[in-house]
XYZ file of C-alpha atoms in Angstrom:
73
model
C -42.094 40.408 17.738
C -43.795 43.180 15.811
C -47.414 43.883 16.145
C -48.361 44.668 12.478
C -52.056 44.958 13.128
C -53.694 48.131 11.586
C -54.677 50.802 14.133
C -58.003 51.956 14.873
C -56.998 55.292 13.610
C -55.520 53.923 10.296
C -58.595 52.071 9.545
C -60.884 54.895 10.229
C -58.891 57.215 8.075
C -58.866 54.832 5.246
C -62.678 54.392 5.575
C -63.014 58.145 5.533
C -60.677 58.428 2.550
C -63.025 56.091 0.707
C -66.135 58.342 1.444
C -64.607 61.761 0.912
C -63.004 62.799 -2.481
C -61.208 66.023 -2.911
C -60.310 66.912 -6.601
C -58.583 68.123 -8.592
C -55.526 67.769 -6.409
C -53.375 69.410 -7.014
C -55.550 72.359 -7.530
C -55.268 75.682 -9.376
C -57.391 77.297 -6.923
C -60.739 75.703 -7.007
C -61.423 72.384 -5.274
C -64.611 70.165 -5.113
C -65.352 67.961 -2.344
C -67.819 65.086 -2.584
C -68.766 63.405 0.643
C -70.967 60.344 1.358
C -70.972 61.119 5.076
C -71.665 64.120 7.266
C -69.517 65.557 10.033
C -66.429 67.747 10.223
C -64.112 68.021 7.420
C -60.569 69.575 7.800
C -58.443 70.282 4.827
C -54.759 70.514 5.155
C -51.887 71.328 2.979
C -48.886 69.005 2.391
C -47.109 70.637 5.568
C -50.095 69.765 7.765
C -51.359 73.165 8.271
C -55.138 73.395 8.639
C -56.458 75.394 5.598
C -60.165 75.036 6.143
C -62.522 73.160 8.568
C -66.177 73.072 8.130
C -69.297 70.897 8.919
C -70.920 68.906 5.947
C -74.487 67.800 5.990
C -74.880 64.337 4.775
C -77.487 65.455 2.480
C -75.024 67.857 0.836
C -73.393 66.042 -2.353
C -70.834 68.438 -3.391
C -68.945 71.458 -2.059
C -66.699 73.785 -4.026
C -64.125 75.833 -2.278
C -61.879 78.538 -3.588
C -58.385 77.933 -2.050
C -54.635 78.908 -2.957
C -53.287 76.780 -5.663
C -51.634 73.556 -4.121
C -52.073 70.009 -2.976
C -54.646 69.213 -0.170
C -55.395 66.222 1.983
């Protein structure tokens, strides 16, 4: 038997993805982040390398970052 129940990690990641938007993606260098939640945000490139990590105040509606052109998750 295969256990196909979603993991707690996958559920948390999906919930977070609904609450944090990164755009435009791919980016020409400027990335906007909208977050409905506070806490730590980690931006990674497609190779999984951490590009940026920072704390977000839940009252902060939008953050604009200047990054190298690319795709971010």
